[in-house]
PDB file of C-alpha atoms in Angstrom:
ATOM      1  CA  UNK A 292      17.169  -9.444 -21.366  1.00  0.00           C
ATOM      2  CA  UNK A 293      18.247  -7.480 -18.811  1.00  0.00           C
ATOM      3  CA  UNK A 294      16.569  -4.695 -19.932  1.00  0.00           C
ATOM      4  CA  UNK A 295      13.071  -6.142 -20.754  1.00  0.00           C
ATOM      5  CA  UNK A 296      13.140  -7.466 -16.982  1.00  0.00           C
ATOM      6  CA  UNK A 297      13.678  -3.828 -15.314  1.00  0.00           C
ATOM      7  CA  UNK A 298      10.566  -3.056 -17.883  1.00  0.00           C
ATOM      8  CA  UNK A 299       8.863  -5.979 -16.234  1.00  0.00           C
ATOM      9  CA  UNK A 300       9.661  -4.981 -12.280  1.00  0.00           C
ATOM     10  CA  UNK A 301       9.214  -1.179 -12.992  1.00  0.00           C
ATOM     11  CA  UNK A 302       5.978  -1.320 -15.463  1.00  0.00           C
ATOM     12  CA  UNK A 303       3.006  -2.493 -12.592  1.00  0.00           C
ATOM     13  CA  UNK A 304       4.279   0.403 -10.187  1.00  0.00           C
ATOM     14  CA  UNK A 305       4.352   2.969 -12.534  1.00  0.00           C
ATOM     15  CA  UNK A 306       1.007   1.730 -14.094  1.00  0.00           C
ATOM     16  CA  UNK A 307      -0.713   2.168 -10.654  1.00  0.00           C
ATOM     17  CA  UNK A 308       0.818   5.342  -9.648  1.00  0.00           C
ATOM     18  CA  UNK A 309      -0.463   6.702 -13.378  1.00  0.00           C
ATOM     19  CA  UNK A 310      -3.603   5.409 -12.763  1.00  0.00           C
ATOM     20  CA  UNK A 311      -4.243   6.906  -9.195  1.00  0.00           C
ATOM     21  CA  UNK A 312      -2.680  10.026 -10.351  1.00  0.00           C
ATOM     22  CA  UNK A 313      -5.543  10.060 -12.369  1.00  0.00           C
ATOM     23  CA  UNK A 314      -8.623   9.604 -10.536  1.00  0.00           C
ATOM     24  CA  UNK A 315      -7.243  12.410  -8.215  1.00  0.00           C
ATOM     25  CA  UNK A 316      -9.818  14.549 -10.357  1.00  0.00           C
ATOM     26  CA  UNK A 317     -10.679  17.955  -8.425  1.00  0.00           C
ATOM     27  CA  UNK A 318      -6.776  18.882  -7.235  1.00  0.00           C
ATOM     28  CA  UNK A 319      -3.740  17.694  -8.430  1.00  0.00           C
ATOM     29  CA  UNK A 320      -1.009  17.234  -6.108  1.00  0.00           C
ATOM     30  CA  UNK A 321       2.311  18.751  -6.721  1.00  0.00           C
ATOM     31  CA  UNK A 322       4.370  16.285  -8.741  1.00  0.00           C
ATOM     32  CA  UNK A 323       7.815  17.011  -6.547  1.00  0.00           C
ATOM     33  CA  UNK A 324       5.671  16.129  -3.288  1.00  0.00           C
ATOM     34  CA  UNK A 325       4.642  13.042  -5.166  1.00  0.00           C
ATOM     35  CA  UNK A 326       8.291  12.124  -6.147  1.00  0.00           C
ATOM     36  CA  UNK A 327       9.283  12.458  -2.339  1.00  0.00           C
ATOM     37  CA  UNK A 328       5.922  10.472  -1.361  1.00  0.00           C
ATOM     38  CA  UNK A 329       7.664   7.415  -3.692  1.00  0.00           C
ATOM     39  CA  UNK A 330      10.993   8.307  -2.312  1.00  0.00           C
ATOM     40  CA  UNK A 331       9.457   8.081   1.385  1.00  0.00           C
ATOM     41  CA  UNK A 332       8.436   4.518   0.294  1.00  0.00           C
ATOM     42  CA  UNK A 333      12.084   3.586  -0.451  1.00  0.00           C
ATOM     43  CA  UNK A 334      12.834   4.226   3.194  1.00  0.00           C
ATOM     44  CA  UNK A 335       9.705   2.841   4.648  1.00  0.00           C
ATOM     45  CA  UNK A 336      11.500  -0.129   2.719  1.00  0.00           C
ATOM     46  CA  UNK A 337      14.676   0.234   4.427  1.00  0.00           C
ATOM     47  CA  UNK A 338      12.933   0.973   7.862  1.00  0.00           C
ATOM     48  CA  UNK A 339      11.219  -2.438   7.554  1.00  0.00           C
ATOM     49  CA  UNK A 340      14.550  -4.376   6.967  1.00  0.00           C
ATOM     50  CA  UNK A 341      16.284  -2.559   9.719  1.00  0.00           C
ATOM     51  CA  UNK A 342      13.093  -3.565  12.514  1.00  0.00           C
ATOM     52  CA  UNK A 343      12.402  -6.816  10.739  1.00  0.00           C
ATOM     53  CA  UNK A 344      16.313  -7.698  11.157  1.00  0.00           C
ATOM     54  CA  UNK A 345      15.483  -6.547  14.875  1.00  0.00           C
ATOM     55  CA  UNK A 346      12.542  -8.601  14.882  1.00  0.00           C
ATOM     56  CA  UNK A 347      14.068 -12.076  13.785  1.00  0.00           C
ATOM     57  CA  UNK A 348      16.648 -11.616  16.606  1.00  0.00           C
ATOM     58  CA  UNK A 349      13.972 -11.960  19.417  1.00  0.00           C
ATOM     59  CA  UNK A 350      11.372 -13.933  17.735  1.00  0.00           C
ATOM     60  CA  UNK A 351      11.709 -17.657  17.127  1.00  0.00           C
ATOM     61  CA  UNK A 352       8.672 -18.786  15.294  1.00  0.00           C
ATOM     62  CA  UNK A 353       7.851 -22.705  13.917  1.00  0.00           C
ATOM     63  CA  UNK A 354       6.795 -22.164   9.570  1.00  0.00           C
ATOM     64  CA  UNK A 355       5.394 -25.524   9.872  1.00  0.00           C
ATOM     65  CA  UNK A 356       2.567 -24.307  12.293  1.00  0.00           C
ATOM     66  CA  UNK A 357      -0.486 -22.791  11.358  1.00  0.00           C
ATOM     67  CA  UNK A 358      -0.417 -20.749  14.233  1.00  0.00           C
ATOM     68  CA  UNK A 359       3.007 -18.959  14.029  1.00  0.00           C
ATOM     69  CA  UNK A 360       2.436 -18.922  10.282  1.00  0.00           C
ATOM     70  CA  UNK A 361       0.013 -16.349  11.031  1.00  0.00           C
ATOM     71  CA  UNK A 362       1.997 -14.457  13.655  1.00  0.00           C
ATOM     72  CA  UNK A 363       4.569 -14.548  11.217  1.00  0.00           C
ATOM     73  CA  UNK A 364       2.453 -13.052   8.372  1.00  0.00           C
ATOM     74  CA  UNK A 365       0.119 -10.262  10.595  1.00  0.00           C
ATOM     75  CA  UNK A 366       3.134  -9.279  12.785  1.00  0.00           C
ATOM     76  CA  UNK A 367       6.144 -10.120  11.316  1.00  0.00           C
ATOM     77  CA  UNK A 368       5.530  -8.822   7.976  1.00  0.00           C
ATOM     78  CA  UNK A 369       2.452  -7.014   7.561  1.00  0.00           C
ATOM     79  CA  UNK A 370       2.245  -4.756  10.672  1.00  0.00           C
ATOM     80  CA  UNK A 371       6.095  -4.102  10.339  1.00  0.00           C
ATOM     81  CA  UNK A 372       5.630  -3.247   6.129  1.00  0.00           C
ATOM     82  CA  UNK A 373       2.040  -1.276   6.775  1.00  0.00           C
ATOM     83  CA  UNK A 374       3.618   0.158  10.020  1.00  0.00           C
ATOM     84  CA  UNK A 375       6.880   1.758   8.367  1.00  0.00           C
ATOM     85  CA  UNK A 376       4.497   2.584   5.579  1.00  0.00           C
ATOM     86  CA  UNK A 377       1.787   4.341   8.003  1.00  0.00           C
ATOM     87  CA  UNK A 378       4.800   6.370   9.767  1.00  0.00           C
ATOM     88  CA  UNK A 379       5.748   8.225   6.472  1.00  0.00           C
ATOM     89  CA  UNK A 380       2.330   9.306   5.191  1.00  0.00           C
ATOM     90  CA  UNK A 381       0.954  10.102   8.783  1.00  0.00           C
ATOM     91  CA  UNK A 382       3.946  12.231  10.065  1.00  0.00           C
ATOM     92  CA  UNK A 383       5.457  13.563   6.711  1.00  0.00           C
ATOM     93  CA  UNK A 384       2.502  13.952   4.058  1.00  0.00           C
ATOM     94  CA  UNK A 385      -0.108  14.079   6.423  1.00  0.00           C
ATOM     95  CA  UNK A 386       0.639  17.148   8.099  1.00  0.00           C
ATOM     96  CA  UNK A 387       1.411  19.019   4.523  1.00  0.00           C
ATOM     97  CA  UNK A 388      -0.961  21.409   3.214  1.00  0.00           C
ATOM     98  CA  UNK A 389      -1.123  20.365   0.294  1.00  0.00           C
ATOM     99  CA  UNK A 390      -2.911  17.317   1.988  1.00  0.00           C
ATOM    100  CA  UNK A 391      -6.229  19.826   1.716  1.00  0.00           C
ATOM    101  CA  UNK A 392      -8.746  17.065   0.638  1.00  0.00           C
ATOM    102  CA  UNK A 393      -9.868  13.772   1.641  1.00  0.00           C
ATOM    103  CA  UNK A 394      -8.407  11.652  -1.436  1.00  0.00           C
ATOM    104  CA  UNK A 395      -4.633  13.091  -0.779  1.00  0.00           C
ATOM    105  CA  UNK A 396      -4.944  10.410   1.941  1.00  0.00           C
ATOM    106  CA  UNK A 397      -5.265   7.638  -0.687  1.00  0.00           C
ATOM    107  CA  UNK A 398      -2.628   9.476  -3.108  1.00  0.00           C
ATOM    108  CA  UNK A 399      -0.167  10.110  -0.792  1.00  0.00           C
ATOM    109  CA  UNK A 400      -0.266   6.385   0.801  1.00  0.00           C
ATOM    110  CA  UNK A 401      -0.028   4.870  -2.925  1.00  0.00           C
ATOM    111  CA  UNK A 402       2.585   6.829  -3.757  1.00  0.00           C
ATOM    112  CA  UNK A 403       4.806   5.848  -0.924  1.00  0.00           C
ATOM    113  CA  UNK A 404       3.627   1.997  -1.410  1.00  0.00           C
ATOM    114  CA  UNK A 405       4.775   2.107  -4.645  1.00  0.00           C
ATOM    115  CA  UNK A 406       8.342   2.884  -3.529  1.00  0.00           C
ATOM    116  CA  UNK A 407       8.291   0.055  -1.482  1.00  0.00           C
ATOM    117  CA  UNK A 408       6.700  -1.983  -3.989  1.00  0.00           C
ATOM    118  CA  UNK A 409       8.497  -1.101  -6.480  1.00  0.00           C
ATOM    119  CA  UNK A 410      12.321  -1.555  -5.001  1.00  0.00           C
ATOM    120  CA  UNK A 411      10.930  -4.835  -3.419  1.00  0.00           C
ATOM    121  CA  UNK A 412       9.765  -5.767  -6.912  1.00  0.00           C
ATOM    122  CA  UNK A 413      13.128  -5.060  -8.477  1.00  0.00           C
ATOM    123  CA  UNK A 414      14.468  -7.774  -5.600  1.00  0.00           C
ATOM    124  CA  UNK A 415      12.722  -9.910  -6.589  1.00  0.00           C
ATOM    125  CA  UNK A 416      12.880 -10.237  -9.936  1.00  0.00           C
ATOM    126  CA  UNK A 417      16.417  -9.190  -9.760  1.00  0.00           C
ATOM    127  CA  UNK A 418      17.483 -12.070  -7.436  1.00  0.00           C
ATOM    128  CA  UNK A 419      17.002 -15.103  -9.351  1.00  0.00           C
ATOM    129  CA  UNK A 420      13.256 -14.380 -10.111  1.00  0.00           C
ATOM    130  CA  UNK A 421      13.492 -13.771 -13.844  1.00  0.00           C
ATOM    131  CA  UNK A 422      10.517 -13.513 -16.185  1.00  0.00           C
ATOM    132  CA  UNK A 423       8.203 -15.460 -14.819  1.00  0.00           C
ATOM    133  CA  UNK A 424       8.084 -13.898 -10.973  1.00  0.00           C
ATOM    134  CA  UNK A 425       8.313 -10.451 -13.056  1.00  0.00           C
ATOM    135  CA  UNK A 426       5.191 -11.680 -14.296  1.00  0.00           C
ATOM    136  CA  UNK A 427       3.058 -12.907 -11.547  1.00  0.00           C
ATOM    137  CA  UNK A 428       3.567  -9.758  -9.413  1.00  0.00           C
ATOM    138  CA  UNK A 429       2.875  -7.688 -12.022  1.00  0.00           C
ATOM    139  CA  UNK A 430      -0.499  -9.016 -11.457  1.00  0.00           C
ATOM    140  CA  UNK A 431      -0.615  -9.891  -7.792  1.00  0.00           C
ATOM    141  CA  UNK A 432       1.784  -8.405  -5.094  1.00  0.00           C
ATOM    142  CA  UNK A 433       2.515  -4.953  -6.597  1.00  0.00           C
ATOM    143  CA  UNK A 434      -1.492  -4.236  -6.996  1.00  0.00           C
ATOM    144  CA  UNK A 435      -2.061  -6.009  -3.415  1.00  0.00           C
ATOM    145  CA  UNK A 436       0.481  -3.173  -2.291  1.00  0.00           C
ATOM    146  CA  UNK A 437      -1.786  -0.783  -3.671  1.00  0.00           C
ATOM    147  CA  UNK A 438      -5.092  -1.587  -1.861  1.00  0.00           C
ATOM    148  CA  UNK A 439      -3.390  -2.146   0.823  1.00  0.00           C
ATOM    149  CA  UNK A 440      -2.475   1.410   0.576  1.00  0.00           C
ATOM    150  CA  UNK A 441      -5.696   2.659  -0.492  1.00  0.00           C
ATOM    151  CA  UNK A 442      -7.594   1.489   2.455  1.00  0.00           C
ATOM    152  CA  UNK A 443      -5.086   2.999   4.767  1.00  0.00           C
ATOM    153  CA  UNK A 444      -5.042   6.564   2.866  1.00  0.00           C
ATOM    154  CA  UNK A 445      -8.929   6.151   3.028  1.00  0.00           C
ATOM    155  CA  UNK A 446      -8.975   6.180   6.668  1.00  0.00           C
ATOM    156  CA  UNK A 447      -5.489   8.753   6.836  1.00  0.00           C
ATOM    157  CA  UNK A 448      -8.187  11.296   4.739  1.00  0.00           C
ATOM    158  CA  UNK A 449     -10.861  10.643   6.769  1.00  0.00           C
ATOM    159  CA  UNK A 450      -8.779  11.174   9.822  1.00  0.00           C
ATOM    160  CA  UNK A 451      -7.885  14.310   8.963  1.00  0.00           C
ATOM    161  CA  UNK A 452     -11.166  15.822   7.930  1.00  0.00           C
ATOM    162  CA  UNK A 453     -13.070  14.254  10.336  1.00  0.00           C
ATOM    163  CA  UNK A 454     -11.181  15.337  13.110  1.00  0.00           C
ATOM    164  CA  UNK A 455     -11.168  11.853  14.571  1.00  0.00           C
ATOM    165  CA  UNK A 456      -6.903  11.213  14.040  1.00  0.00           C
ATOM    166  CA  UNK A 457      -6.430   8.626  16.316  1.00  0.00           C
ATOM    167  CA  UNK A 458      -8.755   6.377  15.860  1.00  0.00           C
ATOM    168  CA  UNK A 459      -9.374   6.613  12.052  1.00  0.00           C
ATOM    169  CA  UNK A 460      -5.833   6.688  11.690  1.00  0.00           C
ATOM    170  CA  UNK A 461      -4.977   3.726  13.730  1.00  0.00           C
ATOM    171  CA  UNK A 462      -8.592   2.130  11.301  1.00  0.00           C
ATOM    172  CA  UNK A 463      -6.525   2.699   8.481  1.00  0.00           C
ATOM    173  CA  UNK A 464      -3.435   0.920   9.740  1.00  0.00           C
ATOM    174  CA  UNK A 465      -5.576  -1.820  11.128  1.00  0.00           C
ATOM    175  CA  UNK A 466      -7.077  -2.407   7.617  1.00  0.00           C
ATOM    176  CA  UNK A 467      -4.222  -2.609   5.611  1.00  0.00           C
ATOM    177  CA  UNK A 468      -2.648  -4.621   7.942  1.00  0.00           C
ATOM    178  CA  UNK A 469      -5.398  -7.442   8.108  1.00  0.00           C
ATOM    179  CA  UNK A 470      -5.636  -7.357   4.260  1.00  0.00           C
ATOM    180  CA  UNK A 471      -1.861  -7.616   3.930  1.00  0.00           C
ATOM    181  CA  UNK A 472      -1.533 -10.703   6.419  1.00  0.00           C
ATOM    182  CA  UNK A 473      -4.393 -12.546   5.064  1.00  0.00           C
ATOM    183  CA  UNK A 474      -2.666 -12.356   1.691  1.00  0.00           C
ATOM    184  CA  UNK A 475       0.261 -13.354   2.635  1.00  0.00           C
ATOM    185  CA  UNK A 476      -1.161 -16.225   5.108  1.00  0.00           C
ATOM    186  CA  UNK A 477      -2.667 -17.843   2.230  1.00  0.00           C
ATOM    187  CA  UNK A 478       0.732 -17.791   0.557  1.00  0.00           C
ATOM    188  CA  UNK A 479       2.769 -18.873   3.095  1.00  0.00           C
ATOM    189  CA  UNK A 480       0.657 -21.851   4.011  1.00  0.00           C
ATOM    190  CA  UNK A 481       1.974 -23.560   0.638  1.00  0.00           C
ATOM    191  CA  UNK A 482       1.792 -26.865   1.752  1.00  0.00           C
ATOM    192  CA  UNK A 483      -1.804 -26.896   2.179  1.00  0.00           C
ATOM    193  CA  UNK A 484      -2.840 -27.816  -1.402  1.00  0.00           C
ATOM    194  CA  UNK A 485      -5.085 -25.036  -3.290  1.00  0.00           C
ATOM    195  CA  UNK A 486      -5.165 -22.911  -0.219  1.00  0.00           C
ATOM    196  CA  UNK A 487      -2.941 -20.533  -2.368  1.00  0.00           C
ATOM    197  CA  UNK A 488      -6.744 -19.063  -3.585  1.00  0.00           C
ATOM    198  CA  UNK A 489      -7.314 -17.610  -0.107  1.00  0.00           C
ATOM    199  CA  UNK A 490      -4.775 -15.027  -1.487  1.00  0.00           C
ATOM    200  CA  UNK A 491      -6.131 -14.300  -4.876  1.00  0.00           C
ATOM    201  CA  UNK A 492     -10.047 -13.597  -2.528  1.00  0.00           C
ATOM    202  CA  UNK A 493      -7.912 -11.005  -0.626  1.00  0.00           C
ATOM    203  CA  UNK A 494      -7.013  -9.525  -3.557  1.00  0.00           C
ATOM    204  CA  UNK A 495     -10.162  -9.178  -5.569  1.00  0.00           C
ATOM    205  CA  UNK A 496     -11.725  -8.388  -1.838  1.00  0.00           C
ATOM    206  CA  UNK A 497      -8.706  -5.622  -2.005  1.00  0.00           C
ATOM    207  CA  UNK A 498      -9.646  -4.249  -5.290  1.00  0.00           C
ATOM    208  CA  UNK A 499     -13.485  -4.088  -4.669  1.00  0.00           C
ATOM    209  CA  UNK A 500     -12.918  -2.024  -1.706  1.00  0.00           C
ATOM    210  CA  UNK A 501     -10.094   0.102  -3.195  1.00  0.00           C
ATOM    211  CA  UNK A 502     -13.002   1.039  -6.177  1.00  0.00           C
ATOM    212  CA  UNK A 503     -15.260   1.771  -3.579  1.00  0.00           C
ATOM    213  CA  UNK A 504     -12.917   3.911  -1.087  1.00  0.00           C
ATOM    214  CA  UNK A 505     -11.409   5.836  -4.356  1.00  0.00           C
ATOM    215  CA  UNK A 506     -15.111   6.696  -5.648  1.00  0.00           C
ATOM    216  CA  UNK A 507     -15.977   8.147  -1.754  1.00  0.00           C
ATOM    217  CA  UNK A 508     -13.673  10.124  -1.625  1.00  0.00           C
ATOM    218  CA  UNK A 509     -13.697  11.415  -5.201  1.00  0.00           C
ATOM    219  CA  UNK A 510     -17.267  12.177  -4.463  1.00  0.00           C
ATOM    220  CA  UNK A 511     -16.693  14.373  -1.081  1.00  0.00           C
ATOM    221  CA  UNK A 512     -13.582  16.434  -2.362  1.00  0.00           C
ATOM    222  CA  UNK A 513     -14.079  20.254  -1.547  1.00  0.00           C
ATOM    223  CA  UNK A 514     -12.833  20.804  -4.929  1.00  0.00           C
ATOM    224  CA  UNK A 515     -15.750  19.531  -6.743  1.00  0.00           C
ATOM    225  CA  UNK A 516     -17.298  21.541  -9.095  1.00  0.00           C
ATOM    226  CA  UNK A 517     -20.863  22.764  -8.136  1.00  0.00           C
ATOM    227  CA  UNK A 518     -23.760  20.910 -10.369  1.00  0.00           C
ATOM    228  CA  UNK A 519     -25.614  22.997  -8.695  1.00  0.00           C
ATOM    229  CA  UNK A 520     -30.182  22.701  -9.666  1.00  0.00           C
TER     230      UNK A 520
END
């Protein structure tokens, strides 16, 4: 049992990092930068406990109101997750040159979200979740980890090619972080009946723009072979 449940938590991360691995089609990236992309995610985890634990000590919010529901998810869990996220790829990855195309953005910021999403998954499943929460975020939370992390390697990519750091880069935390609260606001507001949907529209809002952002940048890599006339 025990074993089919680590199968469970470890199968959707290592699906998505196989499958982004993938569409990285002109220039693979160096598998031992990839490893320590992932093993940045494990700390980005850590960070996020550490400033979250901070957090909770100076920030007394009501769960039964709409309105600190949503502080709660956008500030108190998405900006701190996509934040401690951001830090890693933007001052550790970012700056490597083997970050020499416009997709390494999206690669590198998957990788490290499915650190985080992975360890988080094992959590989860691990602490009283069983089967069935193995289950559901195989299909949900671990893929809403990875647009998240798409749309903020989009921007990271664009940043850095389009010699515009600042603001694209603070676009791509911006994005991830609006996606990643309005998931979990739908979530969180469980005792408004059906309003659980709102979460599986961010998702499938996630994923459309994830396809689109992936095919971009495929399509403006430097790396591309000439079709030529």
């Amino acid at each position: 049992m025990i074993f089919t449940l680590l199968a469970l938590a470890l199968a959707p991360g290592i699906a998505i990092i196989l499958f982004i691995y993938l569409k990285d089609k002109h220039e693979k990236e160096p598998k031992g930068l990839l490893l320590r992309a992932f093993l940045f995610g494990i700390l980005s985890l850590v960070l996020t406990l550490v400033v979250s634990a901070i957090a909770d000590k100076f920030v007394s919010l009501d769960h039964s109101s709409a309105e600190d529901l949503a502080l709660y998810a956008f500030g108190m869990v998405a900006l701190i997750e996509e934040g401690s996220k951001y830090l890693f790829v933007r001052y550790f990855l970012y700056p490597h040159k083997e970050f020499n195309e416009p997709f390494d953005g999206i690669i590198y910021a998957v990788m490290v979200s499915m650190g985080f999403a992975t360890v988080e998954n094992l959590f989860y499943v691990f602490n009283g979740g069983g089967m069935g929460v193995a289950i559901m975020r195989m299909f949900t939370a671990v893929p809403a980890h990875a647009t998240f992390a798409v749309l903020m390697g989009f921007f990271l990519g664009k940043a850095k090619f389009q010699h515009k750091k600042a603001a694209f880069g603070l676009i791509g935390l911006g994005a991830a972080t609006i996606l990643h609260g309005a998931y979990d606001y739908f979530l969180f507001m469980d005792h408004v009946p059906g309003i659980w949907l709102g979460a599986v529209v961010s998702l499938v809002i996630g994923l459309y723009l994830s396809k689109r952002a992936i095919k971009m940048h495929q399509e403006v890599s430097p790396f591309k072979p000439f079709t030529g006339l």
